[in-house]
Amino acid sequence: KLAAAAMELFATKGYEATTVDEIAAAAGVARRTFFRHFRSKEEAIFPDHDDTLVRAAAVLDAAPAHENPLDTVCRGIKEVMRMYAASPAVSVERYRLTREVPALREREIASVARYERLFTRYLLGHFDEGAHHVGDDDPLLAEVAASAVVTAHNHVLRRWLRAGGVGDVEAQLDHAFGIVRETFGTGIGARPDGERPPTAAVRTNGEVLVTVARTDAPLEEVMRTIEKALKRK
């Protein structure tokens, strides 16, 4: 009731002109009841983020051991999308308000940052620190990958909201996540033991030299591996 009242008053009176007392009165509750649920009036139109963060964390905690951690994170952030998709009209109006009111926009950005931190911690937890040397880029990769998942989600969600909340947002999200997986999937959780396959390897059999390389291996590294093998011959 409080969230619905706040949304209606912000839309009709404007954010700055609306008071907490007016929101409470419109919802039929006392001022102290408002502050039992929200610390400020801008929080009143984001009532679901705390619960959604808990659900996203639960997805990560219950992930099967064999699942690629990046896939787990993609499943986790779908909880955010489902929160918005559950009430398209409310979500579209909320999006309009956040674009018009800087205080609401800042609150939304702070909420997004919480998801990023959650997913970054999860990805970092799936690196075997003992199997890596100091100077490896795993922490950077985890943070960038988590940001990429959140950015892909937000890009699709904004496009859906601008279209009035119409269309299959989950299918659009799966397409965006496919792009993220192609970019980062080979570097995170690719091997459960924390080891990555070599960029390229060669073996010889008489006059034949066989090269095996990862599909994301830079061509110059593959060529250097081949040249070294030929020089040994």
mmCIF file of C-alpha atoms in Angstrom:
data_model
loop_
_atom_site.group_PDB
_atom_site.id
_atom_site.type_symbol
_atom_site.label_atom_id
_atom_site.label_comp_id
_atom_site.label_asym_id
_atom_site.label_seq_id
_atom_site.Cartn_x
_atom_site.Cartn_y
_atom_site.Cartn_z
ATOM 1 C CA LYS A 1 0.000 0.000 0.000
ATOM 2 C CA LEU A 2 2.781 2.421 0.882
ATOM 3 C CA ALA A 3 4.663 1.742 -2.346
ATOM 4 C CA ALA A 4 1.512 2.139 -4.447
ATOM 5 C CA ALA A 5 0.590 5.371 -2.649
ATOM 6 C CA ALA A 6 4.086 6.780 -3.133
ATOM 7 C CA MET A 7 4.066 5.956 -6.841
ATOM 8 C CA GLU A 8 0.683 7.630 -7.347
ATOM 9 C CA LEU A 9 1.616 10.779 -5.407
ATOM 10 C CA PHE A 10 4.996 11.105 -7.127
ATOM 11 C CA ALA A 11 3.228 10.844 -10.484
ATOM 12 C CA THR A 12 0.487 13.370 -9.685
ATOM 13 C CA LYS A 13 2.114 15.864 -7.284
ATOM 14 C CA GLY A 14 5.753 15.379 -8.167
ATOM 15 C CA TYR A 15 8.508 13.821 -6.085
ATOM 16 C CA GLU A 16 9.732 16.985 -4.349
ATOM 17 C CA ALA A 17 6.221 18.154 -3.435
ATOM 18 C CA THR A 18 5.221 14.840 -1.851
ATOM 19 C CA THR A 19 5.801 14.310 1.876
ATOM 20 C CA VAL A 20 6.095 11.151 3.935
ATOM 21 C CA ASP A 21 2.981 12.172 5.866
ATOM 22 C CA GLU A 22 1.010 12.351 2.615
ATOM 23 C CA ILE A 23 2.213 8.916 1.539
ATOM 24 C CA ALA A 24 1.264 7.425 4.905
ATOM 25 C CA ALA A 25 -2.154 9.109 4.843
ATOM 26 C CA ALA A 26 -2.862 7.915 1.298
ATOM 27 C CA ALA A 27 -2.004 4.355 2.364
ATOM 28 C CA GLY A 28 -4.200 4.671 5.482
ATOM 29 C CA VAL A 29 -1.367 4.154 7.975
ATOM 30 C CA ALA A 30 0.468 6.254 10.544
ATOM 31 C CA ARG A 31 3.758 8.043 9.863
ATOM 32 C CA ARG A 32 5.594 5.678 12.245
ATOM 33 C CA THR A 33 4.321 2.723 10.205
ATOM 34 C CA PHE A 34 5.941 4.214 7.112
ATOM 35 C CA PHE A 35 9.311 4.386 8.875
ATOM 36 C CA ARG A 36 9.028 0.789 10.035
ATOM 37 C CA HIS A 37 9.246 -0.191 6.367
ATOM 38 C CA PHE A 38 11.314 2.565 4.736
ATOM 39 C CA ARG A 39 14.049 4.940 5.837
ATOM 40 C CA SER A 40 13.089 7.640 3.334
ATOM 41 C CA LYS A 41 10.455 8.431 0.738
ATOM 42 C CA GLU A 42 12.697 7.415 -2.195
ATOM 43 C CA GLU A 43 12.909 3.912 -0.737
ATOM 44 C CA ALA A 44 9.134 3.617 -0.949
ATOM 45 C CA ILE A 45 9.126 2.889 -4.679
ATOM 46 C CA PHE A 46 11.847 0.221 -4.388
ATOM 47 C CA PRO A 47 10.182 -2.164 -1.939
ATOM 48 C CA ASP A 48 11.339 -5.374 -3.630
ATOM 49 C CA HIS A 49 15.091 -4.994 -4.020
ATOM 50 C CA ASP A 50 16.031 -6.419 -0.610
ATOM 51 C CA ASP A 51 13.928 -9.551 -1.092
ATOM 52 C CA THR A 52 15.164 -9.938 -4.661
ATOM 53 C CA LEU A 53 18.774 -9.741 -3.515
ATOM 54 C CA VAL A 54 18.050 -12.543 -1.032
ATOM 55 C CA ARG A 55 16.495 -14.683 -3.777
ATOM 56 C CA ALA A 56 19.444 -14.061 -6.096
ATOM 57 C CA ALA A 57 21.854 -15.090 -3.333
ATOM 58 C CA ALA A 58 19.796 -18.244 -2.747
ATOM 59 C CA VAL A 59 20.211 -19.190 -6.429
ATOM 60 C CA LEU A 60 23.986 -18.899 -6.044
ATOM 61 C CA ASP A 61 24.022 -20.883 -2.800
ATOM 62 C CA ALA A 62 21.969 -23.737 -4.299
ATOM 63 C CA ALA A 63 23.943 -23.983 -7.557
ATOM 64 C CA PRO A 64 24.970 -27.518 -8.580
ATOM 65 C CA ALA A 65 28.697 -28.183 -8.350
ATOM 66 C CA HIS A 66 29.020 -28.980 -12.055
ATOM 67 C CA GLU A 67 27.454 -25.707 -13.261
ATOM 68 C CA ASN A 68 29.685 -23.040 -14.779
ATOM 69 C CA PRO A 69 29.741 -20.162 -12.245
ATOM 70 C CA LEU A 70 28.960 -17.656 -14.983
ATOM 71 C CA ASP A 71 25.787 -19.593 -15.839
ATOM 72 C CA THR A 72 24.863 -19.543 -12.161
ATOM 73 C CA VAL A 73 25.246 -15.764 -12.025
ATOM 74 C CA CYS A 74 23.075 -15.399 -15.135
ATOM 75 C CA ARG A 75 20.375 -17.458 -13.429
ATOM 76 C CA GLY A 76 20.730 -15.395 -10.279
ATOM 77 C CA ILE A 77 20.170 -12.048 -11.929
ATOM 78 C CA LYS A 78 17.038 -13.351 -13.618
ATOM 79 C CA GLU A 79 15.419 -12.923 -10.204
ATOM 80 C CA VAL A 80 15.764 -9.166 -10.742
ATOM 81 C CA MET A 81 14.194 -9.371 -14.190
ATOM 82 C CA ARG A 82 11.296 -11.412 -12.815
ATOM 83 C CA MET A 83 10.702 -8.795 -10.135
ATOM 84 C CA TYR A 84 10.174 -6.148 -12.822
ATOM 85 C CA ALA A 85 8.252 -8.448 -15.179
ATOM 86 C CA ALA A 86 5.785 -9.400 -12.431
ATOM 87 C CA SER A 87 4.191 -5.909 -12.625
ATOM 88 C CA PRO A 88 5.004 -4.366 -16.016
ATOM 89 C CA ALA A 89 2.832 -1.248 -15.575
ATOM 90 C CA VAL A 90 4.347 -0.449 -12.169
ATOM 91 C CA SER A 91 7.853 -1.106 -13.482
ATOM 92 C CA VAL A 92 7.357 1.203 -16.469
ATOM 93 C CA GLU A 93 6.107 3.998 -14.201
ATOM 94 C CA ARG A 94 8.988 3.431 -11.790
ATOM 95 C CA TYR A 95 11.431 3.663 -14.682
ATOM 96 C CA ARG A 96 9.875 6.958 -15.787
ATOM 97 C CA LEU A 97 10.204 8.381 -12.293
ATOM 98 C CA THR A 98 13.824 7.285 -11.871
ATOM 99 C CA ARG A 99 14.726 9.045 -15.117
ATOM 100 C CA GLU A 100 13.096 12.285 -13.950
ATOM 101 C CA VAL A 101 14.158 12.385 -10.284
ATOM 102 C CA PRO A 102 17.924 12.342 -9.550
ATOM 103 C CA ALA A 103 17.422 11.071 -5.972
ATOM 104 C CA LEU A 104 15.518 8.046 -7.250
ATOM 105 C CA ARG A 105 18.082 7.422 -9.938
ATOM 106 C CA GLU A 106 20.862 7.425 -7.325
ATOM 107 C CA ARG A 107 18.899 4.964 -5.237
ATOM 108 C CA GLU A 108 18.486 2.660 -8.228
ATOM 109 C CA ILE A 109 22.221 2.845 -9.013
ATOM 110 C CA ALA A 110 23.005 1.906 -5.404
ATOM 111 C CA SER A 111 20.726 -1.139 -5.715
ATOM 112 C CA VAL A 112 22.471 -2.251 -8.921
ATOM 113 C CA ALA A 113 25.845 -1.962 -7.174
ATOM 114 C CA ARG A 114 24.684 -4.431 -4.520
ATOM 115 C CA TYR A 115 23.964 -7.054 -7.181
ATOM 116 C CA GLU A 116 27.356 -6.480 -8.777
ATOM 117 C CA ARG A 117 29.123 -7.006 -5.451
ATOM 118 C CA LEU A 118 27.154 -10.194 -4.796
ATOM 119 C CA PHE A 119 28.035 -11.691 -8.186
ATOM 120 C CA THR A 120 31.674 -10.574 -8.059
ATOM 121 C CA ARG A 121 32.151 -12.264 -4.678
ATOM 122 C CA TYR A 122 30.583 -15.434 -6.054
ATOM 123 C CA LEU A 123 32.836 -15.557 -9.124
ATOM 124 C CA LEU A 124 35.927 -14.806 -7.060
ATOM 125 C CA GLY A 125 35.005 -17.679 -4.749
ATOM 126 C CA HIS A 126 35.218 -20.088 -7.676
ATOM 127 C CA PHE A 127 38.871 -19.470 -8.379
ATOM 128 C CA ASP A 128 41.368 -21.766 -6.709
ATOM 129 C CA GLU A 129 43.828 -19.216 -5.370
ATOM 130 C CA GLY A 130 46.411 -21.885 -4.604
ATOM 131 C CA ALA A 131 46.532 -22.913 -8.256
ATOM 132 C CA HIS A 132 47.282 -19.425 -9.539
ATOM 133 C CA HIS A 133 50.355 -17.247 -9.341
ATOM 134 C CA VAL A 134 50.408 -13.750 -7.971
ATOM 135 C CA GLY A 135 49.765 -11.328 -10.794
ATOM 136 C CA ASP A 136 47.119 -13.413 -12.536
ATOM 137 C CA ASP A 137 44.113 -11.473 -13.753
ATOM 138 C CA ASP A 138 41.451 -13.669 -12.153
ATOM 139 C CA PRO A 139 40.134 -11.028 -9.714
ATOM 140 C CA LEU A 140 39.888 -8.535 -12.576
ATOM 141 C CA LEU A 141 38.181 -11.109 -14.792
ATOM 142 C CA ALA A 142 35.655 -11.919 -12.056
ATOM 143 C CA GLU A 143 34.781 -8.268 -11.508
ATOM 144 C CA VAL A 144 34.532 -7.471 -15.217
ATOM 145 C CA ALA A 145 32.440 -10.595 -15.876
ATOM 146 C CA ALA A 146 30.050 -9.770 -13.030
ATOM 147 C CA SER A 147 29.718 -6.226 -14.355
ATOM 148 C CA ALA A 148 29.098 -7.584 -17.857
ATOM 149 C CA VAL A 149 26.240 -9.795 -16.616
ATOM 150 C CA VAL A 150 24.655 -6.866 -14.761
ATOM 151 C CA THR A 151 25.168 -4.530 -17.724
ATOM 152 C CA ALA A 152 23.613 -7.033 -20.150
ATOM 153 C CA HIS A 153 20.641 -7.421 -17.816
ATOM 154 C CA ASN A 154 20.191 -3.657 -17.418
ATOM 155 C CA HIS A 155 20.486 -3.029 -21.158
ATOM 156 C CA VAL A 156 17.735 -5.544 -21.942
ATOM 157 C CA LEU A 157 15.573 -4.366 -19.055
ATOM 158 C CA ARG A 158 15.807 -0.685 -20.067
ATOM 159 C CA ARG A 159 14.923 -1.534 -23.659
ATOM 160 C CA TRP A 160 11.915 -3.539 -22.445
ATOM 161 C CA LEU A 161 10.768 -0.718 -20.150
ATOM 162 C CA ARG A 162 11.110 1.893 -22.915
ATOM 163 C CA ALA A 163 8.873 -0.341 -25.050
ATOM 164 C CA GLY A 164 6.189 -0.165 -22.358
ATOM 165 C CA GLY A 165 6.969 -3.535 -20.756
ATOM 166 C CA VAL A 166 5.869 -5.433 -23.864
ATOM 167 C CA GLY A 167 7.674 -8.458 -25.312
ATOM 168 C CA ASP A 168 9.459 -11.588 -24.121
ATOM 169 C CA VAL A 169 12.082 -9.995 -21.880
ATOM 170 C CA GLU A 170 13.419 -13.374 -20.700
ATOM 171 C CA ALA A 171 14.207 -14.481 -24.265
ATOM 172 C CA GLN A 172 15.948 -11.159 -24.906
ATOM 173 C CA LEU A 173 17.928 -11.643 -21.712
ATOM 174 C CA ASP A 174 19.024 -15.164 -22.711
ATOM 175 C CA HIS A 175 20.336 -13.771 -26.009
ATOM 176 C CA ALA A 176 22.327 -11.093 -24.181
ATOM 177 C CA PHE A 177 23.733 -13.643 -21.742
ATOM 178 C CA GLY A 178 24.854 -15.757 -24.683
ATOM 179 C CA ILE A 179 27.081 -12.883 -25.764
ATOM 180 C CA VAL A 180 28.519 -12.565 -22.251
ATOM 181 C CA ARG A 181 29.230 -16.300 -22.090
ATOM 182 C CA GLU A 182 31.044 -16.205 -25.430
ATOM 183 C CA THR A 183 33.232 -13.401 -24.123
ATOM 184 C CA PHE A 184 34.003 -14.612 -20.591
ATOM 185 C CA GLY A 185 32.874 -18.232 -20.342
ATOM 186 C CA THR A 186 36.218 -19.848 -21.167
ATOM 187 C CA GLY A 187 37.984 -17.957 -18.397
ATOM 188 C CA ILE A 188 35.656 -18.603 -15.455
ATOM 189 C CA GLY A 189 34.882 -22.025 -14.120
ATOM 190 C CA ALA A 190 36.005 -23.658 -17.327
ATOM 191 C CA ARG A 191 37.773 -26.359 -15.315
ATOM 192 C CA PRO A 192 36.565 -27.444 -11.879
ATOM 193 C CA ASP A 193 40.108 -28.095 -10.603
ATOM 194 C CA GLY A 194 41.062 -24.454 -11.125
ATOM 195 C CA GLU A 195 43.460 -25.261 -13.960
ATOM 196 C CA ARG A 196 43.162 -23.891 -17.469
ATOM 197 C CA PRO A 197 44.226 -25.776 -20.564
ATOM 198 C CA PRO A 198 47.357 -24.416 -22.259
ATOM 199 C CA THR A 199 46.880 -21.859 -24.993
ATOM 200 C CA ALA A 200 48.427 -24.270 -27.492
ATOM 201 C CA ALA A 201 50.224 -27.607 -27.358
ATOM 202 C CA VAL A 202 52.071 -29.634 -29.966
ATOM 203 C CA ARG A 203 53.199 -33.212 -30.382
ATOM 204 C CA THR A 204 55.196 -34.863 -33.098
ATOM 205 C CA ASN A 205 54.886 -38.256 -34.758
ATOM 206 C CA GLY A 206 57.663 -38.820 -37.229
ATOM 207 C CA GLU A 207 57.328 -36.150 -39.910
ATOM 208 C CA VAL A 208 53.936 -35.003 -38.626
ATOM 209 C CA LEU A 209 53.429 -32.203 -36.115
ATOM 210 C CA VAL A 210 50.001 -31.933 -34.479
ATOM 211 C CA THR A 211 48.879 -28.702 -32.808
ATOM 212 C CA VAL A 212 45.960 -28.358 -30.423
ATOM 213 C CA ALA A 213 44.887 -24.833 -29.423
ATOM 214 C CA ARG A 214 42.047 -23.230 -27.525
ATOM 215 C CA THR A 215 39.537 -21.492 -29.800
ATOM 216 C CA ASP A 216 40.227 -18.186 -28.027
ATOM 217 C CA ALA A 217 44.014 -18.534 -28.378
ATOM 218 C CA PRO A 218 45.742 -15.553 -30.041
ATOM 219 C CA LEU A 219 47.161 -16.602 -33.396
ATOM 220 C CA GLU A 220 50.625 -15.228 -32.593
ATOM 221 C CA GLU A 221 50.863 -17.471 -29.503
ATOM 222 C CA VAL A 222 49.884 -20.512 -31.538
ATOM 223 C CA MET A 223 52.515 -19.676 -34.151
ATOM 224 C CA ARG A 224 55.207 -19.215 -31.486
ATOM 225 C CA THR A 225 54.380 -22.638 -30.040
ATOM 226 C CA ILE A 226 54.657 -24.234 -33.477
ATOM 227 C CA GLU A 227 57.934 -22.443 -34.248
ATOM 228 C CA LYS A 228 59.495 -23.647 -30.979
ATOM 229 C CA ALA A 229 58.465 -27.214 -31.755
ATOM 230 C CA LEU A 230 59.928 -27.002 -35.265
ATOM 231 C CA LYS A 231 63.225 -25.624 -33.950
ATOM 232 C CA ARG A 232 63.510 -28.542 -31.539
ATOM 233 C CA LYS A 233 63.166 -30.870 -34.537
#
